[in-house]
Short mmCIF file of C-alpha atoms in Angstrom, two decimals:
data_model
loop_
_atom_site.label_atom_id
_atom_site.label_comp_id
_atom_site.label_asym_id
_atom_site.label_seq_id
_atom_site.Cartn_x
_atom_site.Cartn_y
_atom_site.Cartn_z
CA MET A 1 72.25 -38.84 -39.99
CA HIS A 2 72.02 -41.53 -37.13
CA SER A 3 72.97 -38.97 -34.64
CA VAL A 4 70.26 -36.55 -35.67
CA GLN A 5 67.57 -39.32 -35.43
CA LYS A 6 68.93 -40.29 -32.08
CA ARG A 7 68.66 -36.64 -30.80
CA SER A 8 65.08 -36.50 -32.19
CA MET A 9 64.11 -39.65 -30.27
CA GLU A 10 65.56 -38.21 -27.09
CA ILE A 11 63.49 -35.16 -27.49
CA LYS A 12 60.16 -37.03 -28.23
CA ILE A 13 60.38 -39.34 -25.04
CA PRO A 14 59.64 -36.63 -22.53
CA ARG A 15 57.08 -35.13 -24.67
CA LYS A 16 55.42 -38.55 -24.83
CA LYS A 17 55.53 -38.91 -21.08
CA ALA A 18 54.04 -35.55 -20.72
CA LYS A 19 51.21 -36.32 -23.01
CA VAL A 20 50.50 -39.61 -21.14
CA GLN A 21 50.31 -37.66 -17.82
CA ALA A 22 48.02 -35.06 -19.43
CA ASN A 23 45.78 -37.71 -20.79
CA PHE A 24 45.64 -39.49 -17.49
CA ILE A 25 44.34 -36.33 -15.76
CA VAL A 26 41.94 -35.63 -18.69
CA ASN A 27 40.52 -39.15 -18.48
CA TRP A 28 40.12 -38.89 -14.73
CA TRP A 29 38.32 -35.53 -15.10
CA ASN A 30 36.04 -36.90 -17.76
CA ASN A 31 35.07 -39.98 -15.81
CA VAL A 32 34.58 -38.52 -12.42
CA ASP A 33 31.56 -36.43 -11.36
CA GLN A 34 32.79 -33.00 -12.08
CA TRP A 35 30.25 -31.10 -10.00
CA SER A 36 31.05 -33.24 -7.04
CA VAL A 37 34.78 -32.37 -7.33
CA LEU A 38 34.13 -28.77 -7.61
CA MET A 39 32.00 -28.64 -4.56
CA VAL A 40 34.46 -30.77 -2.59
CA ALA A 41 37.42 -28.47 -3.76
CA SER A 42 35.25 -25.31 -2.78
CA LEU A 43 34.52 -26.62 0.74
CA ILE A 44 38.25 -27.43 1.25
CA MET A 45 39.37 -24.02 0.23
CA PHE A 46 36.56 -22.51 2.39
CA GLY A 47 37.85 -24.59 5.45
CA VAL A 48 41.40 -23.21 4.97
CA MET A 49 40.16 -19.71 4.53
CA LEU A 50 38.00 -19.92 7.58
CA SER A 51 41.15 -21.13 9.62
CA PHE A 52 42.58 -17.79 9.26
CA GLY A 53 39.75 -16.16 11.05
CA SER A 54 39.50 -18.77 13.81
CA SER A 55 43.20 -19.38 14.34
CA VAL A 56 44.04 -16.12 16.18
CA ALA A 57 41.31 -16.67 18.77
CA ALA A 58 42.11 -20.36 19.21
CA THR A 59 45.84 -19.75 19.68
CA THR A 60 44.99 -16.97 22.21
CA ARG A 61 42.96 -19.33 24.24
CA ALA A 62 45.63 -22.10 24.07
CA SER A 63 48.51 -19.68 24.92
CA ILE A 64 50.26 -20.52 21.56
CA SER A 65 52.66 -17.56 20.50
CA GLU A 66 52.24 -18.34 16.76
CA PRO A 67 48.81 -16.82 15.67
CA LEU A 68 48.70 -18.63 12.49
CA TYR A 69 49.37 -21.99 14.06
CA TYR A 70 46.11 -23.55 13.31
CA VAL A 71 46.26 -22.21 9.68
CA TYR A 72 49.57 -24.04 8.95
CA ARG A 73 48.21 -27.21 10.42
CA GLN A 74 44.89 -26.99 8.58
CA ALA A 75 46.67 -26.35 5.30
CA ALA A 76 48.86 -29.32 5.77
CA PHE A 77 45.75 -31.57 6.70
CA ALA A 78 44.20 -30.27 3.57
CA CYS A 79 47.21 -31.19 1.38
CA ILE A 80 47.12 -34.71 2.78
CA ALA A 81 43.34 -34.86 2.40
CA VAL A 82 43.48 -33.88 -1.32
CA THR A 83 46.11 -36.36 -2.13
CA LEU A 84 44.23 -39.12 -0.35
CA LEU A 85 40.87 -38.12 -1.87
CA PHE A 86 42.40 -37.99 -5.49
CA SER A 87 44.18 -41.30 -4.97
CA LEU A 88 40.91 -43.07 -3.75
CA SER A 89 38.95 -41.67 -6.46
CA LEU A 90 41.12 -43.54 -8.92
CA LEU A 91 40.14 -47.02 -7.70
CA SER A 92 37.87 -49.35 -9.45
CA VAL A 93 34.67 -50.56 -7.78
CA ASP A 94 36.23 -53.87 -6.55
CA ASN A 95 39.31 -52.14 -5.35
CA ALA A 96 37.22 -49.42 -3.46
CA ARG A 97 35.52 -52.39 -1.72
CA ARG A 98 38.91 -54.08 -0.88
CA MET A 99 40.11 -50.67 0.35
CA ALA A 100 37.11 -50.38 2.63
CA LEU A 101 37.84 -53.82 4.13
CA PHE A 102 41.49 -52.78 4.76
CA ILE A 103 40.33 -49.50 6.45
CA TYR A 104 37.75 -51.16 8.42
CA GLY A 105 40.04 -53.77 9.83
CA GLY A 106 42.77 -51.35 10.60
CA SER A 107 40.40 -48.92 12.21
CA LEU A 108 38.95 -51.65 14.33
CA ILE A 109 42.38 -52.57 15.67
CA LEU A 110 43.01 -48.89 16.46
CA LEU A 111 39.65 -48.55 18.26
CA VAL A 112 40.49 -51.66 20.49
CA TRP A 113 43.99 -50.01 21.04
CA ILE A 114 42.24 -46.80 22.27
CA MET A 115 40.35 -48.69 24.97
CA VAL A 116 43.62 -49.40 26.79
CA PHE A 117 46.10 -46.92 25.54
CA GLY A 118 43.99 -44.00 24.21
CA HIS A 119 44.37 -40.30 24.92
CA THR A 120 41.57 -38.80 26.94
CA ALA A 121 40.11 -35.30 26.69
CA LYS A 122 36.91 -33.90 27.94
CA GLY A 123 35.98 -37.08 29.74
CA ALA A 124 36.27 -39.28 26.51
CA GLN A 125 38.95 -41.71 25.40
CA ARG A 126 38.73 -41.42 21.54
CA TRP A 127 42.21 -40.53 20.42
CA ILE A 128 45.68 -42.00 19.78
CA ARG A 129 48.37 -39.40 20.55
CA LEU A 130 51.26 -39.18 18.04
CA GLY A 131 53.59 -36.38 19.18
CA SER A 132 51.66 -33.17 18.57
CA PHE A 133 48.96 -34.94 16.59
CA THR A 134 45.98 -36.91 17.77
CA LEU A 135 44.32 -39.67 15.70
CA GLN A 136 40.65 -40.37 15.97
CA PRO A 137 40.08 -43.81 14.24
CA SER A 138 36.21 -43.43 14.45
CA GLU A 139 36.47 -40.99 11.66
CA PHE A 140 37.96 -43.54 9.25
CA ILE A 141 35.84 -46.69 10.16
CA LYS A 142 32.42 -44.96 9.32
CA PRO A 143 32.79 -44.88 5.42
CA ALA A 144 34.50 -48.25 5.33
CA ALA A 145 31.61 -49.92 7.45
CA ILE A 146 28.97 -48.34 5.15
CA ILE A 147 30.56 -49.61 1.99
CA LEU A 148 30.93 -53.22 3.46
CA VAL A 149 27.33 -53.02 4.66
CA ALA A 150 26.18 -52.15 1.07
CA TRP A 151 28.37 -54.98 -0.31
CA LEU A 152 26.78 -57.61 2.05
CA LEU A 153 23.15 -56.42 1.40
CA THR A 154 23.58 -56.58 -2.35
CA ARG A 155 25.09 -59.95 -2.34
CA ARG A 156 21.59 -61.16 -1.94
CA ILE A 157 20.86 -60.43 -5.61
CA TYR A 158 23.29 -63.10 -6.60
CA ASP A 159 22.77 -65.45 -3.56
CA PRO A 160 19.20 -65.32 -2.07
CA ASN A 161 20.29 -67.80 0.68
CA PHE A 162 23.11 -65.67 1.83
CA ARG A 163 22.49 -64.20 5.34
CA ALA A 164 23.23 -60.61 4.47
CA GLU A 165 21.17 -58.93 7.24
CA LYS A 166 22.87 -60.78 10.10
CA PHE A 167 26.38 -60.34 8.74
CA ALA A 168 25.52 -56.60 8.02
CA LEU A 169 24.25 -56.07 11.68
CA LEU A 170 27.19 -57.77 13.20
CA LEU A 171 29.55 -55.66 10.96
CA ILE A 172 27.98 -52.34 12.06
CA ALA A 173 27.39 -53.47 15.69
CA VAL A 174 31.08 -53.94 16.56
CA PRO A 175 32.32 -50.31 15.88
CA ILE A 176 29.19 -48.99 17.46
CA ALA A 177 29.82 -50.95 20.75
CA LEU A 178 33.52 -49.52 20.58
CA PHE A 179 32.13 -46.02 20.15
CA LEU A 180 29.87 -46.33 23.17
CA MET A 181 32.69 -47.59 25.35
CA GLN A 182 34.85 -44.33 24.55
CA PRO A 183 31.93 -42.88 24.99
CA ASP A 184 30.99 -41.26 21.68
CA VAL A 185 27.04 -41.04 21.37
CA GLY A 186 27.37 -38.59 18.45
CA GLN A 187 29.26 -40.99 16.20
CA THR A 188 27.09 -43.77 17.32
CA ILE A 189 23.84 -42.00 16.21
CA LEU A 190 25.41 -40.89 12.95
CA LEU A 191 26.62 -44.39 12.00
CA SER A 192 23.34 -46.04 13.26
CA VAL A 193 21.06 -43.73 11.32
CA THR A 194 23.10 -44.03 8.03
CA PHE A 195 23.05 -47.87 8.62
CA PHE A 196 19.27 -47.85 8.89
CA ILE A 197 18.96 -45.77 5.76
CA VAL A 198 21.08 -48.02 3.82
CA PHE A 199 19.28 -51.16 5.12
CA PHE A 200 15.93 -49.43 4.22
CA ILE A 201 16.97 -48.60 0.71
CA SER A 202 18.29 -52.07 0.12
CA GLY A 203 14.74 -53.40 0.48
CA MET A 204 14.63 -54.93 3.96
CA SER A 205 11.78 -57.15 4.92
CA PHE A 206 9.20 -56.36 7.56
CA LYS A 207 10.77 -58.97 9.92
CA TRP A 208 14.10 -57.01 9.80
CA GLY A 209 12.44 -53.58 9.90
CA ALA A 210 10.82 -54.68 13.23
CA ILE A 211 14.07 -56.08 14.48
CA LEU A 212 15.92 -52.74 13.83
CA PHE A 213 13.02 -50.78 15.16
CA ALA A 214 13.21 -52.71 18.52
CA SER A 215 16.93 -52.45 18.53
CA ALA A 216 16.76 -48.68 18.10
CA SER A 217 14.12 -48.41 20.91
CA VAL A 218 16.24 -50.49 23.28
CA GLY A 219 19.31 -48.40 22.33
CA GLY A 220 17.55 -45.15 23.02
CA VAL A 221 16.46 -46.33 26.42
CA ALA A 222 20.09 -47.50 27.16
CA LEU A 223 21.50 -44.00 26.19
CA PHE A 224 19.20 -42.39 28.77
CA ALA A 225 19.90 -45.03 31.39
CA PHE A 226 23.82 -45.44 31.08
CA PHE A 227 25.07 -42.07 29.56
CA PRO A 228 24.29 -39.11 32.02
CA HIS A 229 26.17 -36.83 29.75
CA PHE A 230 23.80 -37.54 26.94
CA VAL A 231 20.84 -36.97 29.21
CA ASP A 232 22.58 -33.62 30.37
CA ARG A 233 22.72 -32.40 26.82
CA ILE A 234 19.18 -33.27 26.12
CA ASN A 235 18.11 -31.46 29.22
CA ARG A 236 20.22 -28.36 28.30
CA PHE A 237 18.43 -28.32 24.95
CA ARG A 238 14.95 -28.72 26.32
CA ASP A 239 15.34 -26.22 29.08
CA PRO A 240 18.33 -23.84 28.45
CA SER A 241 17.13 -21.54 31.36
CA LYS A 242 17.99 -24.09 33.97
CA ASN A 243 21.29 -25.24 32.45
CA ASP A 244 24.71 -24.03 31.33
CA VAL A 245 24.39 -23.39 27.56
CA PHE A 246 27.21 -20.95 27.28
CA GLN A 247 28.58 -22.21 23.95
CA ILE A 248 25.19 -22.29 22.30
CA GLU A 249 24.38 -18.74 23.51
CA GLN A 250 27.73 -17.57 22.17
CA ALA A 251 27.06 -19.28 18.75
CA LEU A 252 23.61 -17.82 18.46
CA ASN A 253 25.00 -14.23 19.31
CA ALA A 254 27.65 -14.63 16.66
CA ILE A 255 25.07 -15.66 13.97
CA ALA A 256 22.90 -12.66 14.94
CA ASN A 257 25.78 -10.35 14.85
CA GLY A 258 26.59 -11.32 11.32
CA ASP A 259 23.51 -9.55 9.89
CA LEU A 260 23.26 -9.78 6.15
CA TRP A 261 26.90 -8.92 5.01
CA GLY A 262 28.83 -9.82 8.15
CA LYS A 263 31.64 -7.99 10.06
CA GLY A 264 34.30 -8.94 7.57
CA ALA A 265 36.86 -11.66 7.30
CA GLY A 266 38.93 -11.87 10.43
CA GLU A 267 36.70 -9.21 12.21
CA GLY A 268 34.45 -11.45 14.39
CA VAL A 269 34.70 -10.83 18.04
CA ILE A 270 32.60 -13.60 19.75
CA LYS A 271 35.00 -16.17 18.56
CA TYR A 272 37.19 -15.12 21.49
CA GLN A 273 34.40 -16.18 23.84
CA LEU A 274 33.47 -19.42 21.96
CA PRO A 275 35.91 -22.14 22.97
CA ASP A 276 35.19 -24.39 19.97
CA SER A 277 34.91 -21.64 17.40
CA HIS A 278 37.51 -23.32 15.14
CA THR A 279 35.95 -26.82 15.39
CA ASP A 280 32.28 -27.67 16.20
CA PHE A 281 31.08 -24.02 16.02
CA ILE A 282 32.96 -22.77 13.18
CA PHE A 283 29.68 -22.19 11.22
CA ALA A 284 28.66 -19.73 13.83
CA MET A 285 32.04 -17.90 13.49
CA ALA A 286 31.71 -17.94 9.64
CA THR A 287 28.21 -16.40 9.90
CA GLU A 288 29.43 -13.65 12.06
CA GLU A 289 32.24 -12.71 9.73
CA TRP A 290 30.59 -13.43 6.44
CA GLY A 291 26.94 -12.63 7.27
CA LEU A 292 23.81 -14.50 6.16
CA LEU A 293 24.72 -14.44 2.46
CA GLY A 294 28.18 -16.14 3.24
CA ALA A 295 26.25 -18.76 5.48
CA LEU A 296 23.80 -19.38 2.71
CA LEU A 297 26.71 -19.94 0.32
CA LEU A 298 28.30 -22.32 2.60
CA ILE A 299 25.01 -24.32 3.02
CA SER A 300 24.35 -24.22 -0.71
CA LEU A 301 27.74 -25.97 -1.44
CA PHE A 302 26.79 -28.61 0.99
CA ALA A 303 23.33 -29.04 -0.51
CA VAL A 304 24.55 -29.21 -4.10
CA LEU A 305 27.30 -31.84 -3.14
CA ILE A 306 24.83 -33.92 -1.14
CA VAL A 307 21.97 -33.75 -3.79
CA ARG A 308 24.23 -34.21 -6.67
CA GLY A 309 26.04 -37.12 -5.15
CA ILE A 310 22.90 -39.07 -4.35
CA HIS A 311 21.57 -38.43 -7.78
CA VAL A 312 24.58 -39.67 -9.58
CA ALA A 313 24.75 -42.73 -7.23
CA SER A 314 21.28 -43.56 -7.82
CA ARG A 315 21.71 -43.94 -11.50
CA ASN A 316 24.69 -46.33 -11.10
CA PRO A 317 23.82 -49.58 -12.88
CA ASP A 318 25.96 -51.59 -10.37
CA PRO A 319 23.66 -52.35 -7.29
CA PHE A 320 26.68 -52.38 -4.93
CA ALA A 321 28.24 -49.10 -6.16
CA GLN A 322 24.75 -47.59 -6.15
CA LEU A 323 23.80 -48.54 -2.59
CA ALA A 324 27.42 -47.76 -1.30
CA GLY A 325 27.41 -44.35 -3.07
CA ILE A 326 24.11 -43.24 -1.62
CA GLY A 327 25.28 -44.40 1.78
CA LEU A 328 28.43 -42.49 1.78
CA PHE A 329 26.73 -39.22 0.62
CA THR A 330 24.03 -39.71 3.21
CA LEU A 331 26.63 -40.18 5.96
CA PHE A 332 28.38 -37.04 4.77
CA GLY A 333 25.03 -35.12 4.54
CA LEU A 334 23.93 -36.33 7.99
CA GLN A 335 27.10 -35.16 9.65
CA ALA A 336 26.84 -31.75 8.05
CA SER A 337 23.13 -31.34 8.93
CA ILE A 338 23.77 -32.34 12.53
CA ASN A 339 26.61 -29.79 12.87
CA LEU A 340 24.48 -26.99 11.24
CA ALA A 341 21.45 -27.97 13.56
CA VAL A 342 23.65 -27.70 16.73
CA ASN A 343 25.04 -24.28 15.58
CA LEU A 344 21.41 -23.07 15.06
CA ASN A 345 20.33 -24.56 18.35
CA LEU A 346 17.94 -27.04 16.50
CA SER A 347 19.49 -30.00 18.08
CA PRO A 348 21.28 -30.96 21.14
CA ALA A 349 25.13 -30.61 21.22
CA LYS A 350 26.80 -33.60 19.66
CA GLY A 351 30.48 -32.68 19.51
CA MET A 352 30.54 -33.23 15.68
CA THR A 353 32.74 -31.35 13.09
CA LEU A 354 31.43 -29.80 9.96
CA PRO A 355 32.96 -31.77 7.11
CA PHE A 356 35.87 -30.07 5.31
CA ILE A 357 35.34 -26.90 7.29
CA SER A 358 36.18 -27.62 10.82
CA TYR A 359 39.72 -27.72 12.08
CA GLY A 360 41.13 -31.21 12.59
CA GLY A 361 43.30 -33.72 10.78
CA SER A 362 41.17 -36.86 11.58
CA SER A 363 37.96 -35.18 10.55
CA LEU A 364 39.42 -33.74 7.43
CA ILE A 365 41.12 -37.14 6.37
CA GLY A 366 38.03 -39.12 7.28
CA THR A 367 35.87 -36.94 5.21
CA ALA A 368 38.46 -37.33 2.31
CA ILE A 369 38.18 -41.07 2.65
CA THR A 370 34.37 -40.80 2.44
CA MET A 371 34.39 -38.40 -0.61
CA GLY A 372 37.32 -40.34 -2.39
CA LEU A 373 35.63 -43.63 -2.09
CA ALA A 374 32.26 -42.08 -3.12
CA LEU A 375 33.90 -40.56 -6.33
CA ALA A 376 35.41 -43.97 -7.14
CA LEU A 377 32.13 -45.70 -6.86
CA SER A 378 30.20 -43.07 -9.04
CA LYS A 379 32.78 -42.82 -11.86
CA ASN A 380 31.66 -43.36 -15.53
CA ARG A 381 32.97 -46.69 -16.77
CA PRO A 382 32.98 -48.22 -20.27
CA GLY A 383 29.58 -49.60 -21.05
CA ALA A 384 27.90 -47.86 -18.16
CA SER A 385 25.42 -45.91 -20.32
CA ILE A 386 24.36 -49.10 -21.98
CA LEU A 387 23.85 -50.86 -18.58
CA ARG A 388 21.81 -47.81 -17.47
CA LYS A 389 19.45 -48.25 -20.37
CA VAL A 390 19.15 -51.95 -19.80
CA SER A 391 18.41 -51.38 -16.04
CA GLY A 392 16.00 -48.46 -16.83
CA LYS A 393 18.15 -45.81 -15.24
CA GLY A 394 19.38 -44.03 -18.34
#
């Protein structure tokens, strides 16, 4: 009799563990914003799918014998990104803030390291070389900085005497200064604009609005005075007939060749003449192969994720989580918009990737950090519905 009971207990234990694991996943799925998760998953899958079309052309240009070289790497990066994104989405609001502080500090150290020992490519010193991989810390510090800025600005609610604006400005100025030393004007503009939006939403005073406007004006003049490559890109955009705009012309040709239905997956031809067809100009390559309908589908995924994310974040009863969530989805949306604008020749070239779609480990992992922390901050929590009703956001 005792032996039968013992065997029964041995059988029930693993079932109990399996049930706990299943409940863990179910609880996560019920608490996280499901639409955002579905959009993120779709974009990651699209990114891997597009790497099949771009890898052959990219490996041919790089004289790599394995035609699927970039596919394997992108798939590996995607697995790392998904794991990281899921892990970060499990964090509480307080732990998300602590993680942001850790990422900010670590990335800051790496950015300083780059100034001395960084890997240089295309005239910029932005990377750390690790064997066959290159790491770009600027991708990681952006979401961390936005979260910490949101935390500082919302501390005024509890302590009106706290000098939130000064600390927030200092916190964002340090990475921006390091970006400019690389130089990386694109990331500088992206982080600065996101910071201004977060600062504005937080309810900045007229005084600080004037200070930021003056700072932006001085910064704009400095870009024209001290960064000739930035001026060159502006001139190429303003008067393409007098400047070398080979990549933009090829990108526009690829988009035009796509017509409505596209040439078919992997059947694009202009990607062989477009050097960055697997990175900055992957949208042009996708449009040639998938056509206008495929391009609109891709844009729709971004639009739904951005609008949904900002909507969910704006209903968060926690002021810090609300501001940080809006900031993260704004950061994501601005980067996607800039990349698409460059591909469509609506903006000067910035050297900026399309989130989750472009090839690149640092870009993919940096975007995973952004979305993972955004999902963590926007999760449903016990009592959240009551707090929304009390705060008038229900």
